[in-house]
Short mmCIF file of C-alpha atoms in Angstrom, two decimals:
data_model
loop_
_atom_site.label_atom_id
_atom_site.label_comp_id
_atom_site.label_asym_id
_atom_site.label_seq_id
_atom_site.Cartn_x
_atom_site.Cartn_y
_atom_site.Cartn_z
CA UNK A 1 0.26 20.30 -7.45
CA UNK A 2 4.17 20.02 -7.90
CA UNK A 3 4.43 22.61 -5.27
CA UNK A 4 5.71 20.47 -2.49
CA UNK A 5 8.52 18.96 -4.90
CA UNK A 6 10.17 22.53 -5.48
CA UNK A 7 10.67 22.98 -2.19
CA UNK A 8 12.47 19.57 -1.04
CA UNK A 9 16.44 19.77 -1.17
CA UNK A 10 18.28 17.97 -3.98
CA UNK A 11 18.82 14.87 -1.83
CA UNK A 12 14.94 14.64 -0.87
CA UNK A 13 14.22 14.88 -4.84
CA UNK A 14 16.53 12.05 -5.68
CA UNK A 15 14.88 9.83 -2.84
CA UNK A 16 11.66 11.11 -4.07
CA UNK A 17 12.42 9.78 -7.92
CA UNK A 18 13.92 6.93 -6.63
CA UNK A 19 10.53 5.69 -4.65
CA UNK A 20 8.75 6.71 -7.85
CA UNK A 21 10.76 4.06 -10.01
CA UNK A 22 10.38 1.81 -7.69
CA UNK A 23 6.63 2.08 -7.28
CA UNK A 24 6.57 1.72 -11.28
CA UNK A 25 8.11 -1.71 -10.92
CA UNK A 26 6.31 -2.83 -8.68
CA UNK A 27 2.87 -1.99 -10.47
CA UNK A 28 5.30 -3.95 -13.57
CA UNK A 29 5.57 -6.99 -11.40
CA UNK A 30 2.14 -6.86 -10.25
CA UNK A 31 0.48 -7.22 -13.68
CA UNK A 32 3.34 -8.98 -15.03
CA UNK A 33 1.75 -12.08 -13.15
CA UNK A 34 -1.19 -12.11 -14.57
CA UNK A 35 0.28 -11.56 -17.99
CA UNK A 36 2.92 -14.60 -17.72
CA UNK A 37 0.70 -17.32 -15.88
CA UNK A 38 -0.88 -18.66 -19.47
CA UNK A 39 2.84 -18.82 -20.45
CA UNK A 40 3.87 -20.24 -17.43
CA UNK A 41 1.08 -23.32 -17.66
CA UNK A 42 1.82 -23.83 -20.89
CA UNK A 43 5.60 -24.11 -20.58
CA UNK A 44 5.75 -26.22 -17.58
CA UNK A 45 2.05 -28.21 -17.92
CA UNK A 46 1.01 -26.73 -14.23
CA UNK A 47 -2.97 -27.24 -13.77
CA UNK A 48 -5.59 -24.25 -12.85
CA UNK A 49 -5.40 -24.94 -9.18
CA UNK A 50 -1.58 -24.87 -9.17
CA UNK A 51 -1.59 -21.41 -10.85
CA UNK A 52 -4.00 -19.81 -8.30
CA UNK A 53 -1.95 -21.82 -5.53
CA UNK A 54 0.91 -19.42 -7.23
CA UNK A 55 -0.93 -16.03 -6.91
CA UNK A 56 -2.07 -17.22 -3.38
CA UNK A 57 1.99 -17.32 -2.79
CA UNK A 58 2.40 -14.18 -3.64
CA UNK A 59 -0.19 -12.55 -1.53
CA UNK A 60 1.26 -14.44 1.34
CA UNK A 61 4.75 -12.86 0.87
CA UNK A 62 3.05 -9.72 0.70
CA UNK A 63 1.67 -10.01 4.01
CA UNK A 64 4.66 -11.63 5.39
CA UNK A 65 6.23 -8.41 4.20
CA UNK A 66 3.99 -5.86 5.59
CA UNK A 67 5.56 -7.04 9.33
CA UNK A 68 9.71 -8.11 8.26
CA UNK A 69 9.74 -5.12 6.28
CA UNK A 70 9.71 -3.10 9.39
CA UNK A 71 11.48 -5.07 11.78
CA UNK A 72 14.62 -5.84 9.51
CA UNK A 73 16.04 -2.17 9.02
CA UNK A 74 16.28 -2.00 12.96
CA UNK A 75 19.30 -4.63 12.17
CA UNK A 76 20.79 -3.60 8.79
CA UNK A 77 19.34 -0.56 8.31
CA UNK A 78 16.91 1.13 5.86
CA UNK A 79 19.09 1.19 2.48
CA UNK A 80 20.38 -2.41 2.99
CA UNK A 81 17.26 -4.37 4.26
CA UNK A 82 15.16 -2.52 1.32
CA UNK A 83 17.74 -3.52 -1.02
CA UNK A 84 17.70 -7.18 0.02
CA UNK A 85 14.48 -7.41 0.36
CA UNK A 86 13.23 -5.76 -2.99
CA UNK A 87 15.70 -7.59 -4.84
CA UNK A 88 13.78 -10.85 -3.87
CA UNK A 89 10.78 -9.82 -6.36
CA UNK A 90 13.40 -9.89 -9.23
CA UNK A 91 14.92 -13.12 -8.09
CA UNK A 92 11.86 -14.63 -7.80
CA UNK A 93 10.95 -13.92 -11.45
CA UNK A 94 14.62 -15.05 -12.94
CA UNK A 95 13.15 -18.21 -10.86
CA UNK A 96 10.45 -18.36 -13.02
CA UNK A 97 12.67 -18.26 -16.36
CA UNK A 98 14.90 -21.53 -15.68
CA UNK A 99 12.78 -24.08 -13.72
CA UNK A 100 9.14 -25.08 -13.72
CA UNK A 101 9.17 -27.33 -10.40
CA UNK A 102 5.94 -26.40 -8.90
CA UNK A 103 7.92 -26.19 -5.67
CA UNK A 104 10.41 -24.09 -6.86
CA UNK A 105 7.91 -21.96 -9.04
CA UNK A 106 5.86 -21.57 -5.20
CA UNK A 107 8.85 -20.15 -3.69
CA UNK A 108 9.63 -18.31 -7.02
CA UNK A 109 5.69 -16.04 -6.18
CA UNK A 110 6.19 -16.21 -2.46
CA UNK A 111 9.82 -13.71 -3.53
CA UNK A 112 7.49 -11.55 -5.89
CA UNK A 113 5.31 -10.91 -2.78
CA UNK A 114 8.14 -10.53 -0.34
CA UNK A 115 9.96 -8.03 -2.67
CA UNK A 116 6.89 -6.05 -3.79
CA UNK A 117 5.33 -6.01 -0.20
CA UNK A 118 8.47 -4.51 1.17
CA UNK A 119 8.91 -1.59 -1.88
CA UNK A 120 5.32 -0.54 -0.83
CA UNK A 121 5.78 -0.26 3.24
CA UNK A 122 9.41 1.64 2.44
CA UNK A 123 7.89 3.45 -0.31
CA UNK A 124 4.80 4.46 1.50
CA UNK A 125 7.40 5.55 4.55
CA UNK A 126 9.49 7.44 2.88
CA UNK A 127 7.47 9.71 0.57
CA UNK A 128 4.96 10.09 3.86
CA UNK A 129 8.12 11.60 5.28
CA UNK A 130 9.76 13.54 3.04
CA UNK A 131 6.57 15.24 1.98
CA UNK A 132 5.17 16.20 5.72
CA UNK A 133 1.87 13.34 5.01
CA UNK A 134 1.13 15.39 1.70
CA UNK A 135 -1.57 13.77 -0.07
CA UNK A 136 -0.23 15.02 -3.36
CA UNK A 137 2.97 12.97 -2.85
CA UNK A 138 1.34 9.56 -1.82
CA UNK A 139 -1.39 9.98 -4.77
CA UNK A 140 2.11 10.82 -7.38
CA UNK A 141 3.81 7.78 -5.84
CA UNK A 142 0.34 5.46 -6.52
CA UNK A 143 0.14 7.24 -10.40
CA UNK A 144 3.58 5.37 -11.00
CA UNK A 145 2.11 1.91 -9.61
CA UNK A 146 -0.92 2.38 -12.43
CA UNK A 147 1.70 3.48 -14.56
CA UNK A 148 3.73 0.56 -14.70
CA UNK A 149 0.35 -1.79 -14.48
CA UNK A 150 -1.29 -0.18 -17.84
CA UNK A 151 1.89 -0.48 -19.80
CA UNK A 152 3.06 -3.76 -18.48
CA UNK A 153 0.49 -6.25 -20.32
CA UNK A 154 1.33 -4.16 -23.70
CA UNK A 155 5.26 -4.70 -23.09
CA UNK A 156 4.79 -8.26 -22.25
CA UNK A 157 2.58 -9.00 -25.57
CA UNK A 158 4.77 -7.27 -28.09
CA UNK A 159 8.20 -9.10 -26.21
CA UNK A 160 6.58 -12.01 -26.06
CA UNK A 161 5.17 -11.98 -29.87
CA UNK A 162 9.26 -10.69 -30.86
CA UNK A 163 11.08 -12.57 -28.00
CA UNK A 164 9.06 -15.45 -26.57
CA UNK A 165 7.81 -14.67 -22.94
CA UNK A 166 10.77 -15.51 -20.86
CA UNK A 167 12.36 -12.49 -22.25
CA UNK A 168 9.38 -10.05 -21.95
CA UNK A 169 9.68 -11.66 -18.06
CA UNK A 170 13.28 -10.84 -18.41
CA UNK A 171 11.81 -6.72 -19.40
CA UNK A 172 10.68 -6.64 -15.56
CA UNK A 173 13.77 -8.11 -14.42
CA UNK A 174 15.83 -5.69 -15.92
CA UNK A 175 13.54 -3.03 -14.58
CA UNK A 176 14.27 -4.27 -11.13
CA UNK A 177 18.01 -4.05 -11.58
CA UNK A 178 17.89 -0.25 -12.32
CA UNK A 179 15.67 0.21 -9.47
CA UNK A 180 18.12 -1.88 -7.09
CA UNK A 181 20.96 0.74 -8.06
CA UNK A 182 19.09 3.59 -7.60
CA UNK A 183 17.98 2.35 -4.30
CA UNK A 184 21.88 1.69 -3.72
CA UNK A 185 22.84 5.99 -4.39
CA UNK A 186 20.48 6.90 -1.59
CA UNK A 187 21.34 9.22 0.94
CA UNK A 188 19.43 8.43 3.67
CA UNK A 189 19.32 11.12 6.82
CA UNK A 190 18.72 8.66 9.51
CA UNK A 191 20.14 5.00 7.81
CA UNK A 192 20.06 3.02 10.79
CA UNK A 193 17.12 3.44 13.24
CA UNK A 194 17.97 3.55 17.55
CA UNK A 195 16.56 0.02 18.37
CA UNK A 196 16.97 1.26 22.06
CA UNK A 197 14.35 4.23 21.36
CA UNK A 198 10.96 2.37 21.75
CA UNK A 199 9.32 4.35 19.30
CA UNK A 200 10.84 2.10 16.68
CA UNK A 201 9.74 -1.20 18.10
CA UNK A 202 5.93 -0.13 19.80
CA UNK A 203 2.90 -1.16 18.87
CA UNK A 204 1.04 1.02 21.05
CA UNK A 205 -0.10 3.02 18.07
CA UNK A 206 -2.70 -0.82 18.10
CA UNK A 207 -4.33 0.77 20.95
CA UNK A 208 -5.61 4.17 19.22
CA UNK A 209 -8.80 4.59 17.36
CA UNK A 210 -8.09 6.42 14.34
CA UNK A 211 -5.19 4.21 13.60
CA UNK A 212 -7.45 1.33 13.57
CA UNK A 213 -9.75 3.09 12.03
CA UNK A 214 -7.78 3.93 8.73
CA UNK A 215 -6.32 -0.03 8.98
CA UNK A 216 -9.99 -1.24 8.64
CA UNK A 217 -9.96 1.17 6.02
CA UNK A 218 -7.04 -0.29 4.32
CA UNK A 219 -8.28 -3.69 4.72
CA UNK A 220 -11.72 -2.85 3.23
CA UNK A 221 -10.20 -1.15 0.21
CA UNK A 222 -7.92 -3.97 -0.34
CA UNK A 223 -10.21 -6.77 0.03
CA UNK A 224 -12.61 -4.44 -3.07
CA UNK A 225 -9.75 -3.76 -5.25
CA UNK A 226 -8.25 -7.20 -5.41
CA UNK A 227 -11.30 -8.83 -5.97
CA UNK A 228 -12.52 -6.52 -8.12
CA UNK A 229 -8.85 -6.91 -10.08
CA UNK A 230 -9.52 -11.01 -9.92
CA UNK A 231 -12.59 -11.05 -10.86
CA UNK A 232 -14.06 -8.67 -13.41
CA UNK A 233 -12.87 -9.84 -16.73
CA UNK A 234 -14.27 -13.53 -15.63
CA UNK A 235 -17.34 -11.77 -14.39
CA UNK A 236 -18.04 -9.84 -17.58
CA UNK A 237 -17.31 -13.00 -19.50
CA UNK A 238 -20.31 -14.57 -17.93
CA UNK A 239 -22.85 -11.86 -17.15
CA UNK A 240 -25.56 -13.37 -19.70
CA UNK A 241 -27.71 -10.19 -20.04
CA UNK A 242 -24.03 -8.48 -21.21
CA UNK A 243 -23.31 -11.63 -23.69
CA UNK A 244 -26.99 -10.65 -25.30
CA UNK A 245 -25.66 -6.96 -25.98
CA UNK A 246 -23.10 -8.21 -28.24
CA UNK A 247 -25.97 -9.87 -30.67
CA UNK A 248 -23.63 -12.40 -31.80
CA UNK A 249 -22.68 -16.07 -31.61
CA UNK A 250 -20.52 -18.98 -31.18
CA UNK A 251 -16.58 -18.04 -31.96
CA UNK A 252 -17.48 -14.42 -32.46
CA UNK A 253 -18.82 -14.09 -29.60
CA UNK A 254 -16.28 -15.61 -27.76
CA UNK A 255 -13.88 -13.40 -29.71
CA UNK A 256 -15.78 -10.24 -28.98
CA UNK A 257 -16.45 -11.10 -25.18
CA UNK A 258 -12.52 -11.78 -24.14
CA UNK A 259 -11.53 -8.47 -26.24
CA UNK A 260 -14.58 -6.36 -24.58
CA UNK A 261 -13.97 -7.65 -20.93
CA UNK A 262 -9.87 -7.28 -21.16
CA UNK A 263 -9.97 -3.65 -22.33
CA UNK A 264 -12.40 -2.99 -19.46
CA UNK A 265 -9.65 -3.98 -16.97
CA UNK A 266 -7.25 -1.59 -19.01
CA UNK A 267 -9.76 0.96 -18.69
CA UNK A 268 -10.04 0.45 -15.09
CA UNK A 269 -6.12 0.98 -14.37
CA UNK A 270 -6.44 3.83 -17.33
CA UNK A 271 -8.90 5.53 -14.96
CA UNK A 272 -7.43 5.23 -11.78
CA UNK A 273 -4.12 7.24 -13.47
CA UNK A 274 -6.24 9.75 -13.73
CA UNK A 275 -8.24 9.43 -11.37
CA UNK A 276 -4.60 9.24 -8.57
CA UNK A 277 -3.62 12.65 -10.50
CA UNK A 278 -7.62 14.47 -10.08
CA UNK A 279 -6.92 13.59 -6.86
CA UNK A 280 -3.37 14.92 -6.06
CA UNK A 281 -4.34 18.18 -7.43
CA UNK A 282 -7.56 18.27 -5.68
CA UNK A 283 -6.27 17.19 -2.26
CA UNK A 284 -4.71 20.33 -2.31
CA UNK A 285 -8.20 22.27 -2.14
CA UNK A 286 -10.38 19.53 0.02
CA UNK A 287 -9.23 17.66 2.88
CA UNK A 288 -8.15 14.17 1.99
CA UNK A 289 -10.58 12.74 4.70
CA UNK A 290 -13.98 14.10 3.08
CA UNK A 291 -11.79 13.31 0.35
CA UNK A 292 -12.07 9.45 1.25
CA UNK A 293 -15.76 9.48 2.13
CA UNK A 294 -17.19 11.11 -0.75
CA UNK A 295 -14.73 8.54 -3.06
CA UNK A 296 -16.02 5.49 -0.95
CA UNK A 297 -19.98 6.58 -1.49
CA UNK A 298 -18.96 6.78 -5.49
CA UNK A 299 -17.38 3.56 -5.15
CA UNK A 300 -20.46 2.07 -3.69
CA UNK A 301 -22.63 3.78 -6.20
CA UNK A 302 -21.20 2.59 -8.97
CA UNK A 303 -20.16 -0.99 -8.06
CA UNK A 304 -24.01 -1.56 -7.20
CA UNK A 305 -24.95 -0.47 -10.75
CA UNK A 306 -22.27 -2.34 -12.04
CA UNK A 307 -24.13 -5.56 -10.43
CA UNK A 308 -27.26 -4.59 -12.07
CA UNK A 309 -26.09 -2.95 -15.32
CA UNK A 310 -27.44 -5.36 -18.22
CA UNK A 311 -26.27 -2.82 -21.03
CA UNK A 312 -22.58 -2.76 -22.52
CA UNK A 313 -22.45 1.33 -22.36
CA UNK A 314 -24.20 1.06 -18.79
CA UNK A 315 -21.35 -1.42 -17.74
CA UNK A 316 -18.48 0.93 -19.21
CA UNK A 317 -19.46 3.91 -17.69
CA UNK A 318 -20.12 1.59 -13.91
CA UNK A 319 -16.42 0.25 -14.24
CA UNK A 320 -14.98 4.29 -15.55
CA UNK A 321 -16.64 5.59 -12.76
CA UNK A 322 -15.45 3.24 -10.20
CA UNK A 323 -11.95 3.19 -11.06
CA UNK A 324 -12.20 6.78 -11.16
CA UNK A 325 -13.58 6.89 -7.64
CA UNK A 326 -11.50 4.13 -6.09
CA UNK A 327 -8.51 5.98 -7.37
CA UNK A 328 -7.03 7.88 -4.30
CA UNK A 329 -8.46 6.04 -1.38
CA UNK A 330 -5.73 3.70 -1.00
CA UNK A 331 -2.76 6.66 -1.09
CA UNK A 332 -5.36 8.90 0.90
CA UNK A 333 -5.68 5.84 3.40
CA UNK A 334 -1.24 6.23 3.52
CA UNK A 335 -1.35 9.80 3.64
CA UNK A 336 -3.55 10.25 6.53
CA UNK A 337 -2.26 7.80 8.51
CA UNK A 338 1.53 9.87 8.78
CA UNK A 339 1.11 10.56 11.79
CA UNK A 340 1.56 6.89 12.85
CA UNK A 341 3.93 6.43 9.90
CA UNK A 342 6.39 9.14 10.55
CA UNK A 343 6.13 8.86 14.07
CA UNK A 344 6.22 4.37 14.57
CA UNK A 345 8.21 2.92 11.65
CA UNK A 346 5.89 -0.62 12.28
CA UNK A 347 2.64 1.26 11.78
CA UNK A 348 3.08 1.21 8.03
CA UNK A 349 4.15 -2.36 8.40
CA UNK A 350 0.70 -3.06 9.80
CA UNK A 351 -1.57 -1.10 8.06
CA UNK A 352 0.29 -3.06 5.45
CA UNK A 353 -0.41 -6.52 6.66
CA UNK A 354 -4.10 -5.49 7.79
CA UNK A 355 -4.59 -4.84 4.17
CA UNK A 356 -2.91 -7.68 2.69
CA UNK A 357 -5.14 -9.96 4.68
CA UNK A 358 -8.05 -8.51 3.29
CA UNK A 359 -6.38 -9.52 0.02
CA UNK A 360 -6.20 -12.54 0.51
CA UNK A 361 -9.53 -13.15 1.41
CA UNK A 362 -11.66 -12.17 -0.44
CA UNK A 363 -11.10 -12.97 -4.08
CA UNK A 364 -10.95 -16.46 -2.31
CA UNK A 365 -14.70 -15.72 -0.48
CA UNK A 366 -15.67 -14.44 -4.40
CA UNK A 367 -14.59 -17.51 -6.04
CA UNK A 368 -16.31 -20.15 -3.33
CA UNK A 369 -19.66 -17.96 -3.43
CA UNK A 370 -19.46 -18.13 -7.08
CA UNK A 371 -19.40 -21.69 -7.91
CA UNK A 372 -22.61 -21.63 -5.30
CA UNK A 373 -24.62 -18.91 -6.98
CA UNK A 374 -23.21 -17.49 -9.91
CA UNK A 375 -20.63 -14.76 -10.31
CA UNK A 376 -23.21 -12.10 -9.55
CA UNK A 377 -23.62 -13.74 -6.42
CA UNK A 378 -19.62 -13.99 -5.93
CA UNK A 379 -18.99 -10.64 -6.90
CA UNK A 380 -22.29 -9.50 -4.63
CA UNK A 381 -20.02 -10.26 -1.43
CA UNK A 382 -17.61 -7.53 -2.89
CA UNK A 383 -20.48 -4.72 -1.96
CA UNK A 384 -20.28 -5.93 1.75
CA UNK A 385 -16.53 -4.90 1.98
CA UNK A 386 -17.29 -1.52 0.01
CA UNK A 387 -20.38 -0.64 2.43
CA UNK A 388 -17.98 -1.52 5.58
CA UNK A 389 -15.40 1.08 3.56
CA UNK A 390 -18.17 3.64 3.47
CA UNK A 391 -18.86 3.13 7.35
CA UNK A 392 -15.12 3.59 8.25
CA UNK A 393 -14.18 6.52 5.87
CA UNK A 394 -17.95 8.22 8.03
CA UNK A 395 -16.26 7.31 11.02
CA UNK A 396 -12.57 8.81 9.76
CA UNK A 397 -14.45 11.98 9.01
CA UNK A 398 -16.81 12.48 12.15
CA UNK A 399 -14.32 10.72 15.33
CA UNK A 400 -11.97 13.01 16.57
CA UNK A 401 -8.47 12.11 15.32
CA UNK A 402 -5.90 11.02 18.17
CA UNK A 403 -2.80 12.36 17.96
CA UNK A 404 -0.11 10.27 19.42
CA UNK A 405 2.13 12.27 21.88
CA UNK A 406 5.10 11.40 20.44
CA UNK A 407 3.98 12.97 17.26
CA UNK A 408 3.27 16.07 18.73
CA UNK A 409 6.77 15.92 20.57
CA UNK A 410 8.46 15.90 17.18
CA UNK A 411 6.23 18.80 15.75
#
């Protein structure tokens, strides 16, 4: 499996490690949210619809990202315009630490988003490059993002218990600072990109169908995952057949409930670790595009017993199995599309954006269904976006990939 990582040269290796690190902080940042927002209302009285403004902020600097991320190394180059750029995600949470103006604290998430959007398209590059599309490398570089989101909520809670939580915000902080100066020892081959050579500024990659195939993909997956991330613990909270299993009442229940549905979002992240590492030594055997299908028909499986499940053990084993197979779609989705990547810097910038839109969306679409009908009827317009995902990942198996001339030029 650690084949490919024998062969690079010393300076490929330290790029290589570097993207990892970074990729761990940004899976840090990304739950670190989540973990600080009760914190964050408490300390500075903000209401419920001012926090989920927040985490709308940061989505929206992630998909700002996904496009500036590629346009801004064709004027300062890749090493400084990542550096910049990531460094806003650790601004934005020292932003957090000294002033609770809601307008400052908006700005504050719309940083987080900018920085962590832009680690993932330069990450995502990068390790696409050095590693020739290798699945293996993508689904390493993905392990370190559930790496940094398992341990995260345990670092913040025993900080936070020691510390108070502006210093277990302070933990991620620091984290970004060693990540910013191992970004700034790179050696990068090819710093600053030709902005005469039109490869680096087309779109034209917009125009073939297996790009757009793999960025409905993308958007699919993304508009699942985040959702499913939003949504589940408040789901499992009130699923009434699960609230039966637990044949208790009144503060024990309540007790038992929030403990039950938190460690089932640990277990999800827990499972897709394993689930990114099954699948970078497996990629190595099967081709990462029946890969994607067969994951995307055990995704669909097992969210649509999850809907149904009315059993605690039934539920577990829905939300193991569907972490498991929603592990390695999105750093499949990354590695198949290098030959865009490597060939049109701005391809990862939209498959990017694509995605992040379907982020956006739909644990907004969840929430609005659900104060209509229910959570189950919320979380039911989830299985939409997972059956589209199974009708794309078909389509990336059976249409005959494209491959863009310039590609082959390089080759």
């Amino acid at each position: 499996m650690f084949s490919f990582i024998r062969k690079l040269s010393k300076r490929e290796r330290s790029i290589l490690y570097t993207c990892f690190f970074a990729f761990f902080c940004n899976g840090s940042l990304a739950l670190m949210m989540g973990s600080a927002i009760p914190d964050l209302k408490a300390a500075y009285q903000l209401s419920d619809t001012l926090s989920g403004l927040f985490l709308s902020a940061h989505s929206i600097g992630n998909l700002i990202a996904g496009f500036i991320s590629g346009i801004v190394p064709l004027y300062l180059g890749q090493k400084k315009s990542i550096l910049l750029l990531s460094s806003l995600a650790f601004i934005g949470f020292t932003m957090m630490i000294v002033w609770g103006n809601p307008v400052w604290l908006f700005l504050a998430f719309v940083f987080t988003g900018l920085g962590r959007g832009s680690v993932t398209n330069f990450d995502n590059r990068m390790v696409n490059q050095i590693s020739g599309g290798s699945p293996v490398g993508t689904n390493l570089l993905h392990s370190c993002f559930a790496v940094g989101a398992i341990l995260t909520p345990l670092i913040f809670l025993a900080v936070s218990r020691c510390m108070g939580w502006r210093a277990a915000v302070g933990v991620v902080v620091l984290f970004g600072c060693v990540s910013l100066f191992n970004l700034s020892r790179m050696k990068l081959q090819q710093d600053h990109l030709d902005r005469r050579d039109k490869t680096n500024s087309t779109v034209c990659f917009l125009k073939n169908p297996s790009f757009l195939i793999l960025a409905m993909m993308m958007f699919c997956y993304l508009c699942s995952e985040y959702a499913i991330n939003g949504w589940l613990v408040t789901y499992i909270q009130n699923k009434e057949s699960l609230l039966l299993g637990f044949g208790k009442t009144g503060d024990e229940l309540t007790a038992a409930v929030k403990a039950y549905s938190q460690s089932m979002a640990t277990l999800l992240w827990s499972v897709m670790l394993a689930g990114r590492l099954f699948c970078a030594w497996l990629s190595g055997h099967v081709h990462q595009k029946l890969l994607m299908m067969v994951s995307s028909f055990g995704v669909a499986a097992f969210y649509g017993l999850l809907l149904v499940s009315s059993t605690i053990p039934m539920a577990t084993v829905c939300v193991a199995g569907l972490g498991f197979c929603m592990a390695g779609i999105c750093p499949m989705i990354y590695s198949d599309a290098a030959i865009f990547t490597n060939t049109y810097p701005l391809a990862t910038s939209f498959i990017l954006g694509i995605g992040s839109g379907g982020a956006i969306l739909m644990p907004t679409v969840v929430g609005s269904l659900a104060e209509r009908f229910g959570f189950t009827g919320g979380m039911s317009a989830i299985f939409v976006t997972i059956v589209l995902l199974v009708v794309f990942s078909v389509l990336n198996v059976t249409v005959k990939t494209r491959v863009p001339k310039e590609y082959q030029a390089q080759a």
